[in-house]
Coordinates of C-alpha atoms and ligand atoms in Angstrom, one line a residue:
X1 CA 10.0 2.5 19.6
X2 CA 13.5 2.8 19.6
X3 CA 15.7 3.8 16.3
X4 CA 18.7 1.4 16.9
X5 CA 21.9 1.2 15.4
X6 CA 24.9 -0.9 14.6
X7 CA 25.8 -1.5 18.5
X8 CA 21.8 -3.3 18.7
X9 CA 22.4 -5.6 16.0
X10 CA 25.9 -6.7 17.4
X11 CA 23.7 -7.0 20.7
X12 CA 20.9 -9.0 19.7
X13 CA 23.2 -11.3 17.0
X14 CA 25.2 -12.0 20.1
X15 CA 22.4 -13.1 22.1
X16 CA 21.3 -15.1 19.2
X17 CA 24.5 -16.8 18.7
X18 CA 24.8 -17.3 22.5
X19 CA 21.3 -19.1 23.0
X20 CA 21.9 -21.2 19.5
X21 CA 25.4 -22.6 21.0
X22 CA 25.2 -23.0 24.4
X23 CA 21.5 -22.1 25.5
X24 CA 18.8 -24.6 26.6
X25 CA 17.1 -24.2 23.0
X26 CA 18.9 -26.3 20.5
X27 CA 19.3 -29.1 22.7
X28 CA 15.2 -29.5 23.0
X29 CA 13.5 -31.8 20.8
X30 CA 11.3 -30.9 17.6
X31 CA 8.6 -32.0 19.9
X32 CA 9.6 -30.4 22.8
X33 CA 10.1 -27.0 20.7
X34 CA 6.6 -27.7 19.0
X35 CA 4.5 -27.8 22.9
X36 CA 5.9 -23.8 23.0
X37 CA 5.4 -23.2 19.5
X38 CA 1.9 -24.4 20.7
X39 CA 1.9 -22.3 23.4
X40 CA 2.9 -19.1 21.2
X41 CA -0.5 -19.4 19.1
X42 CA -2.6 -19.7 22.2
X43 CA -1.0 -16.2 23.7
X44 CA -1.0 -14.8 20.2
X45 CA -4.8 -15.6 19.9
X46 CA -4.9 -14.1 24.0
X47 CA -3.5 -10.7 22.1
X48 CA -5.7 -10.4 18.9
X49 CA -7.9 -7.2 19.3
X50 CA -4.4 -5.7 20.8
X51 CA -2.7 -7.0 17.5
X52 CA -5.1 -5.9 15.1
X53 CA -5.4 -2.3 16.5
X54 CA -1.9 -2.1 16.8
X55 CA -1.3 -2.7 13.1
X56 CA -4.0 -1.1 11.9
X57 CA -2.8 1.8 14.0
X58 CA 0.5 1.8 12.1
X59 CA -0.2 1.2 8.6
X60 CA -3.9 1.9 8.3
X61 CA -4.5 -1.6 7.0
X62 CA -8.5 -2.0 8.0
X63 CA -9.8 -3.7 11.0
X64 CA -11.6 -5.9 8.2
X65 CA -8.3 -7.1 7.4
X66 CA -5.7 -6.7 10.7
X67 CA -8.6 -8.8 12.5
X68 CA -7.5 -11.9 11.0
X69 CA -3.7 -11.5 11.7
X70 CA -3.6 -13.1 15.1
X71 CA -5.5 -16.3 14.0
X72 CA -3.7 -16.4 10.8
X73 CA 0.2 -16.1 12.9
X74 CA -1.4 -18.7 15.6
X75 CA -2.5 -21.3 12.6
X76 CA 0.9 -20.7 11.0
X77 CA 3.0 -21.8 14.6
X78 CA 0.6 -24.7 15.0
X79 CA 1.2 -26.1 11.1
X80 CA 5.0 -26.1 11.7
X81 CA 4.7 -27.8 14.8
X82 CA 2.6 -30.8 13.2
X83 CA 5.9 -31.1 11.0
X84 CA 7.8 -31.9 14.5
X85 CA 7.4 -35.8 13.7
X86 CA 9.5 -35.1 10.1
X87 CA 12.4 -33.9 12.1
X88 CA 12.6 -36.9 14.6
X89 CA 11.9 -39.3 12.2
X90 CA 14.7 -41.6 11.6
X91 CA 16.3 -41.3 8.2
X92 CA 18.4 -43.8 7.5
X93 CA 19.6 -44.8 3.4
X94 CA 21.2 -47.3 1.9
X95 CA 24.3 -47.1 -0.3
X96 CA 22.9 -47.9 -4.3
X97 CA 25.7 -50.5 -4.0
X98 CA 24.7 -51.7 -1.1
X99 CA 27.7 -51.5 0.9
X100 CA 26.9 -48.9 3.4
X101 CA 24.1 -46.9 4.5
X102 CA 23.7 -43.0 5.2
X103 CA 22.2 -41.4 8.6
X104 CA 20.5 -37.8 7.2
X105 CA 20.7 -36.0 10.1
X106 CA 18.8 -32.4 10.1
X107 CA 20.4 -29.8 12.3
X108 CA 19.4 -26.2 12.6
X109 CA 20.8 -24.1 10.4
X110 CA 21.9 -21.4 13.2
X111 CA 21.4 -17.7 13.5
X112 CA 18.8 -16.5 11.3
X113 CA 18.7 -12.9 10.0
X114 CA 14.5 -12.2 9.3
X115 CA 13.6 -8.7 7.5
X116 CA 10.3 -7.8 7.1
X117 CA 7.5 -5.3 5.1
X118 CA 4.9 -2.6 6.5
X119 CA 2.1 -4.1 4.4
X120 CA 1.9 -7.4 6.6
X121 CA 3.8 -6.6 9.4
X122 CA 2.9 -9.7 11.6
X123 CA 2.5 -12.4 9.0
X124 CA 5.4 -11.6 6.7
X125 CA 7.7 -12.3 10.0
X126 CA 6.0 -15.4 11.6
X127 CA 6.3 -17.1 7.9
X128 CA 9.9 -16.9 8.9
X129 CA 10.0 -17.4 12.4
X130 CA 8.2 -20.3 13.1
X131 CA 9.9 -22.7 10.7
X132 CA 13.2 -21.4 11.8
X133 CA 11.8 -22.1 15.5
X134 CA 11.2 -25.4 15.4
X135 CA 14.5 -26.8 14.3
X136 CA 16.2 -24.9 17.3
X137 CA 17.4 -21.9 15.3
X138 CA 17.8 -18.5 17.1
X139 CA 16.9 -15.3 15.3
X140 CA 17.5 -11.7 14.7
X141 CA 14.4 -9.8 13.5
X142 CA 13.8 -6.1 11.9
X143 CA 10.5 -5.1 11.0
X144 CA 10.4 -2.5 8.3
X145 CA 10.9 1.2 9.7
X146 CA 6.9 2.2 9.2
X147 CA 5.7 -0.6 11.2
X148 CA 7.8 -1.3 14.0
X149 CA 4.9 -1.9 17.0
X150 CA 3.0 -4.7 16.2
X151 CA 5.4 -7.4 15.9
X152 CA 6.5 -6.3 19.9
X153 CA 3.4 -7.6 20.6
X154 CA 4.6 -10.7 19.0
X155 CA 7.4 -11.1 21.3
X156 CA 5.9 -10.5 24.2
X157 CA 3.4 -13.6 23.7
X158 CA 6.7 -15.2 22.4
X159 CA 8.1 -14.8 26.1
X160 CA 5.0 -15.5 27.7
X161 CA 5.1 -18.8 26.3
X162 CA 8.4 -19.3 28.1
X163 CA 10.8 -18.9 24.9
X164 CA 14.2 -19.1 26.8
X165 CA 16.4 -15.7 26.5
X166 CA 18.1 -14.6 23.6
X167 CA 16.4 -16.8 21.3
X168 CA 14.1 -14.6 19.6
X169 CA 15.6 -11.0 19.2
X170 CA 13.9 -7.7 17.6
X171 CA 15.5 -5.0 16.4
X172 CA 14.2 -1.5 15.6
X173 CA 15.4 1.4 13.3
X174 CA 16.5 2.2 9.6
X175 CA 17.1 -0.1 6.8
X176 CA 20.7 0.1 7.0
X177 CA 20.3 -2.1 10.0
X178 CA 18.8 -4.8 8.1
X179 CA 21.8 -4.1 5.8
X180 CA 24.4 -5.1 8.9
X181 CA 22.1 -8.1 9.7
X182 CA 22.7 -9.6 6.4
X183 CA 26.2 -9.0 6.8
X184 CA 27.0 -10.1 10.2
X185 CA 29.1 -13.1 10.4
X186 CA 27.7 -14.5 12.8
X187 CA 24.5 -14.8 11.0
X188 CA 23.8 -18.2 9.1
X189 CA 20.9 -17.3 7.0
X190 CA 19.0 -14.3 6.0
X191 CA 15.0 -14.4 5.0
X192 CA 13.7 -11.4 3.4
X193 CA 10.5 -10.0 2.2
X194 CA 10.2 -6.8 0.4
X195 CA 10.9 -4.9 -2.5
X196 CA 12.5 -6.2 -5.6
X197 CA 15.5 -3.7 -5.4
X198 CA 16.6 -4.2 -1.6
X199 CA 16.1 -8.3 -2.3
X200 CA 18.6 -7.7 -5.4
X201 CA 21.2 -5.9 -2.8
X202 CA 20.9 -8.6 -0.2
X203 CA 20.7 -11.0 -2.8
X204 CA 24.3 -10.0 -3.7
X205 CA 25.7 -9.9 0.3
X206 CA 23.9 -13.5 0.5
X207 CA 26.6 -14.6 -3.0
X208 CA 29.6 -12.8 -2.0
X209 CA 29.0 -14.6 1.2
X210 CA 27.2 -17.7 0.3
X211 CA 25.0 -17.3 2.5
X212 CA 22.0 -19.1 2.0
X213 CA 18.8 -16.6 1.7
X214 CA 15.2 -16.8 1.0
X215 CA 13.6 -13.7 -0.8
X216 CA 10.0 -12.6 -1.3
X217 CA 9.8 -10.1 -3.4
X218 CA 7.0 -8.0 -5.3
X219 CA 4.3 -9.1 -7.8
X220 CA 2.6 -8.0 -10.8
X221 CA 0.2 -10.5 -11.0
X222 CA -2.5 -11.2 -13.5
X223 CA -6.4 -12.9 -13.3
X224 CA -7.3 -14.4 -16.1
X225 CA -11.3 -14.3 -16.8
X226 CA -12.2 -17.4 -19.2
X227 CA -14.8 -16.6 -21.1
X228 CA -17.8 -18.7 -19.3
X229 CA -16.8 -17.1 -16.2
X230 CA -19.4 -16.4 -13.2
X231 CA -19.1 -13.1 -13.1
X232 CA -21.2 -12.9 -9.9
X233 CA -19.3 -15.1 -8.5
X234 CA -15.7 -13.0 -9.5
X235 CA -17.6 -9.9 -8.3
X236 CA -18.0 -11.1 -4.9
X237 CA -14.4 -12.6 -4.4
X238 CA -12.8 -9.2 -6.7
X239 CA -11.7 -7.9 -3.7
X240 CA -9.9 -10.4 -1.7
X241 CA -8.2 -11.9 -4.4
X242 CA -7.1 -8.4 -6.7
X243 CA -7.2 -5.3 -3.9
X244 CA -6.8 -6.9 -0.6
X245 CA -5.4 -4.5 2.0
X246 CA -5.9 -1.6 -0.8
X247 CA -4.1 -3.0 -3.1
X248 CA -0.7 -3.3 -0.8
X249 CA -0.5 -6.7 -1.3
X250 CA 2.6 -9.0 -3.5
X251 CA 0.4 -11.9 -4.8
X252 CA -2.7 -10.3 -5.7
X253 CA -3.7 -10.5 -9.5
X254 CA -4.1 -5.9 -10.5
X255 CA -4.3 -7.1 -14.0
X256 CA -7.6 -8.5 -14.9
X257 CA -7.2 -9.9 -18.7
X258 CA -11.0 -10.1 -20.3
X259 CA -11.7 -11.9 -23.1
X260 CA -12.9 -9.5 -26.2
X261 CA -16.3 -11.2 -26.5
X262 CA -17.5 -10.0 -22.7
X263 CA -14.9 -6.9 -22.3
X264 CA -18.0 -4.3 -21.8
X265 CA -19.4 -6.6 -19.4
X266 CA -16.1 -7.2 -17.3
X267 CA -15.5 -3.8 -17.0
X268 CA -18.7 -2.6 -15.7
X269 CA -18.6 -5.6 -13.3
X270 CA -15.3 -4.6 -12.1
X271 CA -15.9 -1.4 -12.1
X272 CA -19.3 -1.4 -9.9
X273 CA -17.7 -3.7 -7.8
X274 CA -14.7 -1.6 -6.9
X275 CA -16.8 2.0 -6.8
X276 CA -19.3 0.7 -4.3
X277 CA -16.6 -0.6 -1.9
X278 CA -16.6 1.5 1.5
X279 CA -13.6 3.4 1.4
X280 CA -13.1 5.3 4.9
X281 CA -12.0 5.2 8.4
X282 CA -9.4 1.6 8.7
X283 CA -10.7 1.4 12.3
X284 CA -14.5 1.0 11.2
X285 CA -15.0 -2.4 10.3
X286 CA -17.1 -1.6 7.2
X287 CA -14.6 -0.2 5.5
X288 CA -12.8 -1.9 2.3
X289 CA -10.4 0.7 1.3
X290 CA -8.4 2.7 4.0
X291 CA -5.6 4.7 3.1
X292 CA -1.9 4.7 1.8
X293 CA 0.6 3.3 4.6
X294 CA 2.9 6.0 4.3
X295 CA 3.6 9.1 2.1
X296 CA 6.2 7.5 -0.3
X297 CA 3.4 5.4 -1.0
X298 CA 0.7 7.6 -1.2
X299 CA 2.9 9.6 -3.9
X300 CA 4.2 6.6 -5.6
X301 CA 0.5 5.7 -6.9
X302 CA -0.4 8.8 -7.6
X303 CA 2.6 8.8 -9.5
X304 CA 1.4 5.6 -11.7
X305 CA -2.2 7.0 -11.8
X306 CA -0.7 10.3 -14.0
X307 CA 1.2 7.8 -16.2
X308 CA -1.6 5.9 -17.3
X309 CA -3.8 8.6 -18.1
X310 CA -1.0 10.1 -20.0
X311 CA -0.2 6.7 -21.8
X312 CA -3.8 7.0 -22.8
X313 CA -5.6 4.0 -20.4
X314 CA -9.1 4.5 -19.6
X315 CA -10.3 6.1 -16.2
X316 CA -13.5 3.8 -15.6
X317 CA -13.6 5.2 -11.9
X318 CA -11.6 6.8 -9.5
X319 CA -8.5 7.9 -11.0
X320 CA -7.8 11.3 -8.3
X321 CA -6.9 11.3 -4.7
X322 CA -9.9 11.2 -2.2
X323 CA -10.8 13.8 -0.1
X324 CA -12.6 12.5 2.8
X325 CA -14.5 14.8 5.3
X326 CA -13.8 15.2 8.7
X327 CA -10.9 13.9 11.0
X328 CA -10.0 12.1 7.8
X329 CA -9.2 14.8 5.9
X330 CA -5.5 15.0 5.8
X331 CA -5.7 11.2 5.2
X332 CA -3.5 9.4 2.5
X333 CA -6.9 8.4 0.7
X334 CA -6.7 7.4 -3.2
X335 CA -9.9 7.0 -4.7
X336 CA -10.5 3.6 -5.3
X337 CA -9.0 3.1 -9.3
X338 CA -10.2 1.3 -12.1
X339 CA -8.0 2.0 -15.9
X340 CA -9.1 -0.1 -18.8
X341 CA -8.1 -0.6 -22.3
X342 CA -4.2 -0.5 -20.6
X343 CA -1.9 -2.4 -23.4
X344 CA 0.9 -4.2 -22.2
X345 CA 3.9 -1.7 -23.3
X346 CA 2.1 1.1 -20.3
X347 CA 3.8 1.6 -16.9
X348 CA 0.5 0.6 -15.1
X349 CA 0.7 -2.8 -16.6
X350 CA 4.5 -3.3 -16.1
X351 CA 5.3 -2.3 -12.6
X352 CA 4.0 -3.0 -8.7
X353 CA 1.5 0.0 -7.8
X354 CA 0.6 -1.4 -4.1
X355 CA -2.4 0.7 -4.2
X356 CA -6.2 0.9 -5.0
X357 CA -6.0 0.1 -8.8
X358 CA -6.9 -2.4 -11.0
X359 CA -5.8 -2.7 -14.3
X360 CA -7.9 -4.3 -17.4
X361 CA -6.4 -6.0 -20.4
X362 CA -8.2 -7.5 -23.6
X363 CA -7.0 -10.6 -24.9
X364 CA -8.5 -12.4 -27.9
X365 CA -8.2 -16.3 -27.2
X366 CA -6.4 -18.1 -24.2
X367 CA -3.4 -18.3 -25.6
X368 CA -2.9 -14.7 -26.1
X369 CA -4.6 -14.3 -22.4
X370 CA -1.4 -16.6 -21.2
X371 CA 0.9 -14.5 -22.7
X372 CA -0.5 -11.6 -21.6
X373 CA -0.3 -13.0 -18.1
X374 CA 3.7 -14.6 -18.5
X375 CA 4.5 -10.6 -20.0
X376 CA 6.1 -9.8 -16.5
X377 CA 8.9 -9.8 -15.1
X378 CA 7.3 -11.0 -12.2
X379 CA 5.8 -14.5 -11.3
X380 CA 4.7 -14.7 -7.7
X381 CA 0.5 -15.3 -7.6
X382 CA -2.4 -15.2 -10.6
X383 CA -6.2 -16.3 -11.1
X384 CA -8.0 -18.1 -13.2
X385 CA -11.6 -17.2 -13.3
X386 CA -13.9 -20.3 -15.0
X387 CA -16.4 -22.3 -14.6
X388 CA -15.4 -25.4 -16.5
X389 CA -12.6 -26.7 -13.9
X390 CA -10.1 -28.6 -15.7
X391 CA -9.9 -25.7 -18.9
X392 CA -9.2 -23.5 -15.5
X393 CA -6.4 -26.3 -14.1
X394 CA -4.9 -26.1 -17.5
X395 CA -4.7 -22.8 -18.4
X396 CA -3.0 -21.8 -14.2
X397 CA -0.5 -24.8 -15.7
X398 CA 0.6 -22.5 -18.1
X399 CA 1.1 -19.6 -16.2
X400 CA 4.5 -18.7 -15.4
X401 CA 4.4 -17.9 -11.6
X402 CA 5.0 -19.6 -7.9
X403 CA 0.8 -19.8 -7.1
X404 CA -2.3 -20.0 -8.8
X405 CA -5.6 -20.0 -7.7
X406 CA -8.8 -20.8 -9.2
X407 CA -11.7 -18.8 -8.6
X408 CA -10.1 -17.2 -5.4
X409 CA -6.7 -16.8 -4.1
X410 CA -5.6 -17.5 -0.4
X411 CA -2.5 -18.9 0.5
X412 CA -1.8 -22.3 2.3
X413 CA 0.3 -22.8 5.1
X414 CA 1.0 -26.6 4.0
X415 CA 1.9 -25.4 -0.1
X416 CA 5.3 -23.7 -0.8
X417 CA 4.4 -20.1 -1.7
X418 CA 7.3 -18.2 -3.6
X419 CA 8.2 -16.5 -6.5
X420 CA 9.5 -16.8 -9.3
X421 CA 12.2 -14.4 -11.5
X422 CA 12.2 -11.0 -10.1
X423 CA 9.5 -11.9 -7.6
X424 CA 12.2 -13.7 -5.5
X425 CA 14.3 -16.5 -4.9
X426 CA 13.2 -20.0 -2.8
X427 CA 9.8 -20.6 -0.8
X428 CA 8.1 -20.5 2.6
X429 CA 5.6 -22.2 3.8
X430 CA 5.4 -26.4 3.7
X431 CA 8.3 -28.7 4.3
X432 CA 10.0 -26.6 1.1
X433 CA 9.7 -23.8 3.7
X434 CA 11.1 -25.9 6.7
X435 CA 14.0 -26.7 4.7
X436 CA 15.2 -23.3 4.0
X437 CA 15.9 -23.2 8.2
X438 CA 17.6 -26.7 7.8
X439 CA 21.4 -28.0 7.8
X440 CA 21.8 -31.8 6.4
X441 CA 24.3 -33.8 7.3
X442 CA 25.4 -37.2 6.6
X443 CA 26.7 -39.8 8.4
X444 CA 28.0 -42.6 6.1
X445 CA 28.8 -45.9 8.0
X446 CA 29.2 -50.1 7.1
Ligands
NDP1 P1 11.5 -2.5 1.3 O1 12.2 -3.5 0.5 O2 11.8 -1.1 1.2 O3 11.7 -2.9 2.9 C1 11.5 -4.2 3.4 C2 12.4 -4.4 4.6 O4 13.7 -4.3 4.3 C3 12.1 -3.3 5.7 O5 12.2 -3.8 7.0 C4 13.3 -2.3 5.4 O6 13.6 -1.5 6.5 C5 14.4 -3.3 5.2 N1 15.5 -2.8 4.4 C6 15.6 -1.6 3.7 N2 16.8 -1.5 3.2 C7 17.5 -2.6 3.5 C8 18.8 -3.1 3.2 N3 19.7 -2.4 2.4 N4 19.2 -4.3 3.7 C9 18.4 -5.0 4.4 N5 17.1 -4.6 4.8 C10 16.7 -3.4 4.3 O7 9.9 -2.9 1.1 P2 8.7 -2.2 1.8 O8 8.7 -2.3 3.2 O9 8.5 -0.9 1.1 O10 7.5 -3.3 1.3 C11 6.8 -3.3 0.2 C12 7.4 -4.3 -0.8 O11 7.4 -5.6 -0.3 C13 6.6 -4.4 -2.1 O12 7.4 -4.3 -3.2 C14 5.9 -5.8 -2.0 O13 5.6 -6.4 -3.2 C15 6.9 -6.5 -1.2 N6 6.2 -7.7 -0.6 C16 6.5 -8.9 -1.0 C17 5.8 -10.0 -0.5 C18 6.1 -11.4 -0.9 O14 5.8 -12.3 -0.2 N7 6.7 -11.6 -2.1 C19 4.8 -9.8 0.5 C20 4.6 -8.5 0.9 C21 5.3 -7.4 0.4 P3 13.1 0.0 6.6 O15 11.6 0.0 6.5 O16 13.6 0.5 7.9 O17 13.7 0.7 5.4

């Protein structure tokens, strides 16, 4: 792929600006819009095995995991084109007094800046490209530096679908690109996902500009385990819900908080559950844990693995880098990780690892467990693990983050999904998401 520079991004905003003002785009209906939106998922869904190699390819997510990325982009284009209808719809509001009424109009907010992460390379970008899509907005797109194939692949089902020119426009190279994006003033919103630190600079080009922008950042999410938990049934949904994509995942809960009176039992669950998961090849389609993405990575959780044992946490398995036999030998394995008796004041327990390690907490009642959980400075996903439903309901009411889920965690195309304090600012996904791609206007008249 190509390492562009300042001289792309002026390109491709051009072209963006051009096809939002005077291209064919804008002046199509939500529904029209909607039919090639429609047409997007069905040649995304033509590209999936491409797709999936591809990614995994790049970032050694497993196949187990880049499999699902083409049906889960397609079902994202087809949810915001059902919301089509919400854009047509006539909204028309009376003055309180009476005297008057209002026409809300929705126009598109223009020339979108979208920045995306290696860990979800496709996903993280169609969350942002599909709802800008559909109320005629043009875009600029940069997919982070260690993942720049995949999302091609995107694009080129994108202009199968017959996507006029110059609306959709990727861009690929360095960070610092992503830095002129924001900037560009030409550019009339700016969506990011990524680390805390870059959303913080952006964050502060989006004020000095006012530029509207939607961050998703990282997470240090926590599952709570109530005490009549079905710890067969948390066993076989540990995984998906706390290590997805070995562990390089925002929402997913690393801090397991037990209660006191089945801590021994929690442990050994957890820790049987993550030993015997196959850790390997990402191509074979048994495996559970591939490797690091990239080096930084790699060294970054080894990093956090020497603090906790240093701080004094427990090595219940794992704890070393893995050395694999074979062609994987110079792979960026870490053994698959679980540290207990970690107390809140450790590294592990504070900060993002975005690798194979779990972290276990002991709490004494549910209130301690809650605060436990709200100790973050974080806020974006969490668990509750229970059998008796509404204690669950109430205890994810009290936790102080943007999603909870009980006894599993996915996210929903048709819920907002966002986070809250340092885990980001606004949401995608839902009409909340739609919005963030919206201009209002109104029109008052007697
Ligand atoms: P980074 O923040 O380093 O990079 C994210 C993207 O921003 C990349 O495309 C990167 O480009 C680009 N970028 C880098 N510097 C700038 C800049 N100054 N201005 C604009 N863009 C810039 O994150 P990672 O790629 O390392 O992703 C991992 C992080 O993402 C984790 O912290 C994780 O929690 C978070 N994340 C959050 C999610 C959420 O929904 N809340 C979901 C998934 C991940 P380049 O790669 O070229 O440097």
């Amino acid at each position: 792929m190509p390492v562009g520079n300042e001289d792309d991004v002026n390109a491709a905003v051009d072209a963006a600006h051009a096809a939002f003002i005077t291209g064919p785009w804008a002046k199509t209906t939500p529904s029209e819009r909607a039919d090639i939106m429609l047409r997007i998922a069905n040649e995304i869904e033509k590209r999936a095995t491409e797709l999936s190699l591809t990614n995994t390819l790049e970032n050694g997510s497993p196949v187990a995991e880049t499999s699902g990325a083409a049906a889960n982009a397609a079902s994202i284009f087809r949810y915001f084109a059902t919301l089509a209808p919400e854009l047509e719809a006539d909204d028309v509001r009376p003055f309180p007094n009476g005297q008057g009424e209002s026409l809300v109009r929705k126009d598109p907010i223009g020339v979108c800046a979208l920045i995306a992460p290696w860990n979800f390379p496709i996903n993280l970008m169609v969350t942002k490209l599909a709802p800008a899509l559909l109320p005629g907005c043009t875009v600029i797109m940069k997919p982070a530096s260690p993942t720049p194939l995949s999302f091609r692949i995107i694009v080129d089902a994108i202009t199968a679908a017959g996507v006029p020119a110059g609306v959709v426009n990727l861009v690929t190279g360095p960070g610092r690109m992503g830095d002129l994006m924001v900037r560009h003033p030409k550019v009339a919103k700016v969506a990011f996902t990524g680390s805390t630190p870059v959303g913080r600079h952006i964050a502060a080009a989006c004020g000095e500009l006012l530029r509207p922008v939607t961050l998703e950042l990282g997470g240090k999410s926590s599952a709570i385990v109530m005490e009549d938990a079905d710890l067969n049934e948390m066993s076989a949904r540990l995984i998906r819900s706390c290590m997805r994509n070995t562990g390089q995942t925002c929402y997913i809960s690393t801090r397991i908080l037990a209660p006191a009176s089945r801590y021994d039992e929690i442990v050994n669950m957890v820790t049987e559950t993550i030993a015997t998961a196959p850790q390997g090849d990402p191509l074979d389609p048994a495996t559970v844990f591939g490797p690091s993405a990239n080096h930084a990575q790699y060294k970054s959780v080894l990093a956090h693995l020497d603090s906790a044992k240093a701080e004094g946490a427990r090595v219940t398995t794992g704890g070393e880098p893995a050395q694999l036999g074979g062609e994987l030998a110079d792979g960026l394995f870490i053994q698959p990780t679980v540290l207990a008796d970690v107390t809140p004041e450790m590294r592990v327990a504070r900060e993002e690892i975005f690798g194979p390690v779990i972290t276990i907490h002991k709490y004494d009642d549910l209130d301690d467990a809650i605060s436990l959980a709200n100790n973050t400075e974080f806020g974006l996903g969490g668990i509750v693990f229970g059998t008796d439903q509404d204690k669950a309901l109430e205890v994810a009411e009290a936790m102080n983050t943007g999603s909870v889920g009980l006894n599993f965690f996915a996210s929903n195309h048709a819920a907002p999904f966002g986070g809250r304090n340092d885990s980001g600012l606004g949401v995608e996904y839902g009409p909340e998401g739609l919005a963030a791609y919206l201009s209002y206007k109104s029109i008052h008249q007697r």
